[in-house]
Amino acid sequence: GDLGRVAPNVSYTAIQRLADVLMGAQVGELGVFNVKSIEIYRSQLTPSGSIYTRMVSVPLALIKQQ
């Protein structure tokens, strides 16, 4: 599901800065599932439906549980 949305006029530089912040984030257990990556998509509405384009994918480090 969506965690947030970014306005369509946001620059690639701003998106890259967001990706950099996400890469530095500490991520632990999130409920009952593990998150392997966070992906930023652009959705473009067209008369025939939405077109989704992945802008960036941020892999998350695995945390070993004891």
Short mmCIF file of C-alpha atoms in Angstrom, two decimals:
data_model
loop_
_atom_site.label_atom_id
_atom_site.label_comp_id
_atom_site.label_asym_id
_atom_site.label_seq_id
_atom_site.Cartn_x
_atom_site.Cartn_y
_atom_site.Cartn_z
CA GLY A 1 0.00 0.00 0.00
CA ASP A 2 0.90 3.63 -0.25
CA LEU A 3 2.77 5.25 2.60
CA GLY A 4 2.78 8.63 0.94
CA ARG A 5 2.55 10.49 -2.32
CA VAL A 6 4.67 13.20 -3.95
CA ALA A 7 3.31 15.96 -6.16
CA PRO A 8 3.94 15.50 -9.90
CA ASN A 9 6.09 18.64 -10.21
CA VAL A 10 8.76 17.46 -7.74
CA SER A 11 12.26 17.42 -9.24
CA TYR A 12 14.35 14.30 -9.67
CA THR A 13 16.87 15.88 -7.28
CA ALA A 14 14.23 16.09 -4.56
CA ILE A 15 13.24 12.48 -5.17
CA GLN A 16 16.90 11.45 -4.95
CA ARG A 17 17.22 13.32 -1.63
CA LEU A 18 14.20 11.42 -0.33
CA ALA A 19 15.82 8.16 -1.44
CA ASP A 20 19.03 9.11 0.37
CA VAL A 21 17.10 9.76 3.59
CA LEU A 22 15.34 6.41 3.27
CA MET A 23 18.66 4.64 2.69
CA GLY A 24 19.94 6.02 5.99
CA ALA A 25 16.85 5.05 7.96
CA GLN A 26 17.00 2.34 10.59
CA VAL A 27 14.25 -0.19 9.96
CA GLY A 28 13.28 -2.89 12.40
CA GLU A 29 10.35 -5.25 12.46
CA LEU A 30 7.21 -3.75 10.94
CA GLY A 31 4.25 -5.69 12.23
CA VAL A 32 3.95 -9.23 10.96
CA PHE A 33 5.91 -8.85 7.74
CA ASN A 34 9.44 -7.95 6.71
CA VAL A 35 10.09 -5.07 4.35
CA LYS A 36 12.87 -5.80 1.85
CA SER A 37 12.76 -2.49 0.02
CA ILE A 38 10.97 0.81 -0.31
CA GLU A 39 10.05 1.84 -3.82
CA ILE A 40 9.04 5.24 -5.13
CA TYR A 41 6.59 5.18 -8.04
CA ARG A 42 5.20 7.87 -10.28
CA SER A 43 1.55 7.40 -11.19
CA GLN A 44 0.34 9.06 -14.34
CA LEU A 45 -3.39 9.18 -14.96
CA THR A 46 -4.50 8.55 -18.53
CA PRO A 47 -7.95 8.01 -20.07
CA SER A 48 -7.19 4.28 -20.31
CA GLY A 49 -5.98 3.95 -16.70
CA SER A 50 -3.00 4.71 -14.52
CA ILE A 51 0.59 4.17 -15.64
CA TYR A 52 3.00 3.39 -12.80
CA THR A 53 6.73 4.01 -13.27
CA ARG A 54 9.25 3.02 -10.60
CA MET A 55 11.49 6.01 -9.93
CA VAL A 56 13.81 4.50 -7.30
CA SER A 57 14.13 1.31 -5.26
CA VAL A 58 15.84 1.42 -1.85
CA PRO A 59 16.91 -2.03 -0.59
CA LEU A 60 16.83 -2.40 3.17
CA ALA A 61 19.44 -4.30 5.16
CA LEU A 62 18.34 -7.51 6.79
CA ILE A 63 18.49 -7.62 10.58
CA LYS A 64 19.36 -11.04 11.98
CA GLN A 65 17.09 -12.08 14.84
CA GLN A 66 18.50 -14.13 17.71
#
